[in-house]
Coordinates of C-alpha atoms in Angstrom, one line a residue:
X1 CA 17.4 227.8 159.6
X2 CA 14.4 226.2 157.8
X3 CA 13.1 223.2 159.6
X4 CA 13.5 220.0 157.7
X5 CA 10.3 218.1 156.8
X6 CA 9.8 214.5 157.8
X7 CA 8.8 212.5 154.8
X8 CA 7.7 208.8 154.6
X9 CA 9.1 206.6 151.8
X10 CA 7.4 203.4 150.7
X11 CA 9.3 200.4 149.5
X12 CA 8.0 197.1 148.3
X13 CA 9.6 193.7 147.5
X14 CA 8.5 191.6 144.7
X15 CA 9.7 188.0 144.2
X16 CA 9.3 185.4 141.4
X17 CA 9.7 181.7 142.1
X18 CA 13.4 181.9 142.0
X19 CA 14.4 185.6 142.3
X20 CA 13.4 188.4 144.5
X21 CA 12.7 192.0 143.3
X22 CA 12.6 194.9 145.6
X23 CA 9.9 196.9 143.9
X24 CA 9.7 199.8 146.2
X25 CA 11.0 200.9 149.6
X26 CA 9.8 203.0 152.5
X27 CA 12.2 205.2 154.3
X28 CA 11.4 207.5 157.2
X29 CA 14.0 210.2 157.3
X30 CA 14.4 213.9 157.6
X31 CA 15.0 215.5 154.3
X32 CA 14.2 219.0 152.8
X33 CA 13.2 217.6 149.4
X34 CA 10.9 214.7 148.5
X35 CA 13.4 212.2 147.2
X36 CA 12.5 208.6 146.6
X37 CA 14.5 205.6 147.8
X38 CA 14.5 201.8 147.5
X39 CA 16.6 198.7 147.9
X40 CA 17.2 195.6 145.8
X41 CA 17.3 191.9 146.2
X42 CA 17.8 188.6 144.3
X43 CA 17.7 184.9 145.1
X44 CA 20.6 184.6 147.5
X45 CA 20.4 188.2 148.7
X46 CA 16.6 188.4 149.3
X47 CA 16.4 187.7 153.0
X48 CA 19.5 189.8 153.8
X49 CA 18.4 192.8 151.8
X50 CA 14.9 192.6 153.1
X51 CA 16.2 192.6 156.6
X52 CA 18.7 195.4 156.0
X53 CA 16.0 197.6 154.5
X54 CA 13.6 197.0 157.4
X55 CA 16.3 197.3 160.0
X56 CA 17.5 200.7 158.6
X57 CA 14.1 202.3 159.0
X58 CA 12.3 201.3 155.8
X59 CA 8.7 200.1 155.7
X60 CA 9.0 197.1 153.4
X61 CA 6.2 195.2 151.7
X62 CA 7.4 191.8 150.5
X63 CA 5.5 190.9 147.3
X64 CA 5.6 187.3 146.0
X65 CA 3.7 184.9 143.9
X66 CA 2.2 182.9 146.7
X67 CA 1.5 183.2 150.5
X68 CA 3.5 180.0 151.0
X69 CA 6.7 181.6 149.7
X70 CA 6.0 184.8 151.6
X71 CA 5.6 182.9 154.9
X72 CA 8.9 181.1 154.2
X73 CA 10.7 184.3 153.4
X74 CA 9.3 186.1 156.5
X75 CA 10.4 183.2 158.7
X76 CA 13.9 183.3 157.2
X77 CA 14.1 187.0 158.0
X78 CA 13.0 186.5 161.6
X79 CA 15.6 183.7 162.1
X80 CA 18.3 185.9 160.5
X81 CA 17.4 188.8 162.8
X82 CA 17.6 186.5 165.8
X83 CA 21.2 185.5 164.8
X84 CA 22.2 189.1 164.4
X85 CA 20.7 190.3 167.7
X86 CA 22.3 187.3 169.6
X87 CA 25.7 188.8 168.8
X88 CA 24.8 192.5 168.6
X89 CA 22.9 192.6 171.8
X90 CA 24.7 189.8 173.7
X91 CA 24.6 191.8 176.9
X92 CA 21.2 193.4 176.3
X93 CA 18.7 190.7 175.4
X94 CA 15.7 193.0 176.0
X95 CA 17.1 195.5 173.6
X96 CA 17.6 192.7 171.1
X97 CA 14.0 191.6 171.4
X98 CA 12.9 195.2 170.9
X99 CA 15.0 195.5 167.8
X100 CA 13.5 192.4 166.3
X101 CA 10.0 193.5 167.1
X102 CA 10.6 197.0 165.6
X103 CA 12.1 195.6 162.5
X104 CA 9.3 193.1 161.9
X105 CA 6.7 195.8 162.3
X106 CA 8.3 197.4 159.3
X107 CA 7.6 194.3 157.2
X108 CA 4.3 193.4 155.5
X109 CA 3.5 191.1 152.6
X110 CA 1.4 191.1 149.4
X111 CA 0.9 189.0 146.3
X112 CA -0.3 191.9 144.2
X113 CA 2.6 193.9 142.8
X114 CA 0.4 196.1 140.6
X115 CA -1.7 197.2 143.6
X116 CA 1.4 198.0 145.6
X117 CA 3.2 199.9 142.9
X118 CA 0.5 202.5 142.8
X119 CA 2.0 204.1 146.0
X120 CA 5.6 203.4 145.1
X121 CA 8.4 206.0 145.1
X122 CA 11.1 203.7 143.7
X123 CA 11.1 200.3 142.0
X124 CA 14.1 198.1 142.0
X125 CA 14.1 194.8 140.0
X126 CA 16.3 191.8 140.8
X127 CA 14.6 188.9 139.0
X128 CA 16.2 186.4 136.7
X129 CA 19.0 187.7 134.4
X130 CA 16.8 187.6 131.3
X131 CA 16.5 190.7 129.2
X132 CA 13.0 189.9 127.9
X133 CA 11.5 188.9 131.2
X134 CA 12.9 192.0 132.9
X135 CA 11.6 194.3 130.1
X136 CA 8.1 192.7 130.5
X137 CA 8.2 193.4 134.2
X138 CA 9.2 197.0 133.9
X139 CA 6.8 197.7 131.0
X140 CA 3.9 196.4 133.1
X141 CA 4.8 198.2 136.3
X142 CA 5.5 201.4 134.3
X143 CA 1.8 201.6 133.5
X144 CA 0.7 201.6 137.1
X145 CA 3.5 203.4 138.9
X146 CA 3.2 207.1 139.7
X147 CA 5.0 209.5 137.3
X148 CA 7.6 210.5 139.9
X149 CA 8.5 206.9 140.7
X150 CA 12.2 205.9 140.0
X151 CA 12.9 202.5 138.5
X152 CA 16.2 200.6 139.0
X153 CA 17.6 197.2 138.4
X154 CA 19.9 195.0 140.5
X155 CA 21.3 193.3 137.4
X156 CA 24.9 192.4 137.4
X157 CA 25.4 191.8 133.6
X158 CA 22.7 193.5 131.5
X159 CA 22.8 197.1 130.2
X160 CA 20.6 199.4 132.2
X161 CA 19.9 201.5 129.1
X162 CA 18.2 198.5 127.4
X163 CA 16.0 198.0 130.5
X164 CA 15.2 201.7 130.7
X165 CA 14.0 201.7 127.1
X166 CA 11.2 199.4 128.0
X167 CA 9.6 202.2 130.1
X168 CA 8.5 205.8 129.6
X169 CA 10.8 207.0 132.4
X170 CA 14.3 206.7 131.1
X171 CA 15.3 209.8 133.0
X172 CA 14.1 208.1 136.2
X173 CA 15.8 204.8 135.6
X174 CA 19.2 203.7 137.0
X175 CA 21.0 200.7 138.5
X176 CA 21.7 199.5 142.0
X177 CA 23.9 196.4 142.3
X178 CA 24.3 195.0 145.8
X179 CA 26.8 192.2 146.8
X180 CA 26.5 189.1 148.9
X181 CA 26.4 188.8 151.8
X182 CA 24.5 192.2 152.0
X183 CA 24.8 192.8 155.7
X184 CA 28.6 192.5 155.4
X185 CA 29.4 193.9 152.0
X186 CA 29.4 197.7 152.0
X187 CA 29.8 198.2 148.3
X188 CA 26.9 199.2 146.1
X189 CA 27.4 200.0 142.4
X190 CA 25.1 202.9 141.3
X191 CA 24.7 202.9 137.5
X192 CA 23.8 206.1 135.6
X193 CA 22.8 205.8 132.0
X194 CA 23.2 208.8 129.5
X195 CA 19.4 209.3 130.1
X196 CA 19.4 209.1 133.9
X197 CA 18.8 212.5 135.5
X198 CA 21.2 213.8 138.1
X199 CA 18.3 214.0 140.6
X200 CA 17.6 210.3 140.1
X201 CA 21.2 209.4 140.4
X202 CA 21.6 211.3 143.6
X203 CA 18.5 209.7 145.0
X204 CA 19.9 206.2 144.4
X205 CA 23.2 207.3 146.0
X206 CA 21.4 208.7 149.0
X207 CA 19.4 205.5 149.4
X208 CA 22.6 203.4 149.4
X209 CA 24.0 205.5 152.1
X210 CA 20.8 205.4 154.1
X211 CA 21.0 201.6 154.4
X212 CA 24.7 201.9 155.5
X213 CA 26.4 201.1 152.2
X214 CA 29.3 202.7 150.3
X215 CA 28.0 203.6 146.8
X216 CA 30.3 204.0 143.8
X217 CA 29.3 205.5 140.5
X218 CA 29.5 203.2 137.5
X219 CA 29.1 203.6 133.7
X220 CA 26.5 201.6 132.0
X221 CA 28.9 199.0 130.6
X222 CA 28.4 195.2 130.9
X223 CA 29.6 194.0 134.3
X224 CA 30.0 197.6 135.6
X225 CA 33.1 197.6 137.8
X226 CA 33.4 194.5 139.9
X227 CA 32.2 191.9 137.4
X228 CA 33.9 193.7 134.6
X229 CA 37.2 193.0 136.4
X230 CA 36.2 189.7 138.0
X231 CA 34.9 187.8 135.1
X232 CA 38.0 188.1 132.8
X233 CA 40.1 187.3 135.8
X234 CA 38.2 184.1 136.5
X235 CA 38.1 183.2 132.8
X236 CA 41.9 183.6 132.5
X237 CA 42.3 181.3 135.5
X238 CA 40.2 178.7 133.7
X239 CA 42.4 179.1 130.6
X240 CA 45.5 178.7 132.7
X241 CA 44.1 175.4 134.0
X242 CA 43.2 174.3 130.5
X243 CA 46.7 174.9 129.0
X244 CA 48.8 174.0 132.0
X245 CA 50.5 176.4 134.4
X246 CA 54.0 175.9 133.0
X247 CA 53.3 177.1 129.4
X248 CA 54.7 180.4 128.2
X249 CA 52.9 182.4 125.5
X250 CA 55.1 185.3 124.4
X251 CA 52.6 186.2 121.6
X252 CA 49.6 186.4 123.9
X253 CA 48.4 190.0 124.2
X254 CA 47.5 189.4 127.8
X255 CA 51.2 189.3 128.7
X256 CA 52.2 192.2 126.5
X257 CA 53.9 195.2 128.2
X258 CA 51.5 198.1 129.1
X259 CA 52.6 201.5 127.6
X260 CA 50.8 203.4 130.3
X261 CA 52.4 201.3 133.1
X262 CA 55.8 201.8 131.6
X263 CA 55.1 205.6 131.3
X264 CA 54.2 205.8 135.0
X265 CA 57.3 203.9 136.1
X266 CA 59.5 206.1 134.0
X267 CA 57.9 209.1 135.7
X268 CA 58.6 207.6 139.1
X269 CA 54.9 207.4 139.8
X270 CA 55.0 204.1 141.7
X271 CA 51.8 204.4 143.6
X272 CA 51.6 204.7 147.4
X273 CA 55.3 204.3 147.7
X274 CA 55.9 207.6 145.9
X275 CA 52.6 209.3 146.7
X276 CA 51.3 209.2 143.1
X277 CA 50.5 206.5 140.5
X278 CA 47.2 206.3 138.7
X279 CA 46.0 208.9 141.2
X280 CA 47.5 211.0 143.9
X281 CA 47.7 209.6 147.5
X282 CA 46.8 212.7 149.4

């Protein structure tokens, strides 16, 4: 059997005043091929994702606009690690201290995203949900990142295709959407556009698994899976509140019978109860 090579992955975090972007990630793992991995962060997720990336073997560079913000972020990460180790290593305080020290050694900081991106394997953006600002960021980094570098976005609402078109690497562009709180939420939506290569998609899936998450493949549609379902659900709840819970609307298409559901019932495909519904329970 051919001996697997040990490769080192670099990952960097970049943050604006209000949002954090994981620009590249560093993963030390055994793999036969030189794949490139990274993680993603945003305002409420930044410290958690940063911590998760470092704690899972990534060498992370946190890039922000000022040293003041960087110091605050680093302190937040350290405090978060202490809370985790207090529970995880309750009976082994020495092991907990070692875990914190090892994780923090994987973290460094910088205020120069362009300088860092030169040695990047994968860029993941998670700044403000503004198409123009995101495109400007990707366009700028695209000029300095190596040709092999994969770009990804942590957007929850914008089309990945539109972001990819701001670069010259559409085949090396995808989406990675994490959920809050990151340490607890296993789900990661991995978005593949019609231009994303299979190799890029697999690299994003592999990275998600490497940080202990459960990736699911998504089409490049607004909202992907979770928000595509969640937003209409919440909006309908608001409409119910607006019109009163006791009102009946027989002409509302939202309450109309579903031909597909009627068909499944007629075929006795009642889900888990019968072993088959929208899919087979085997």
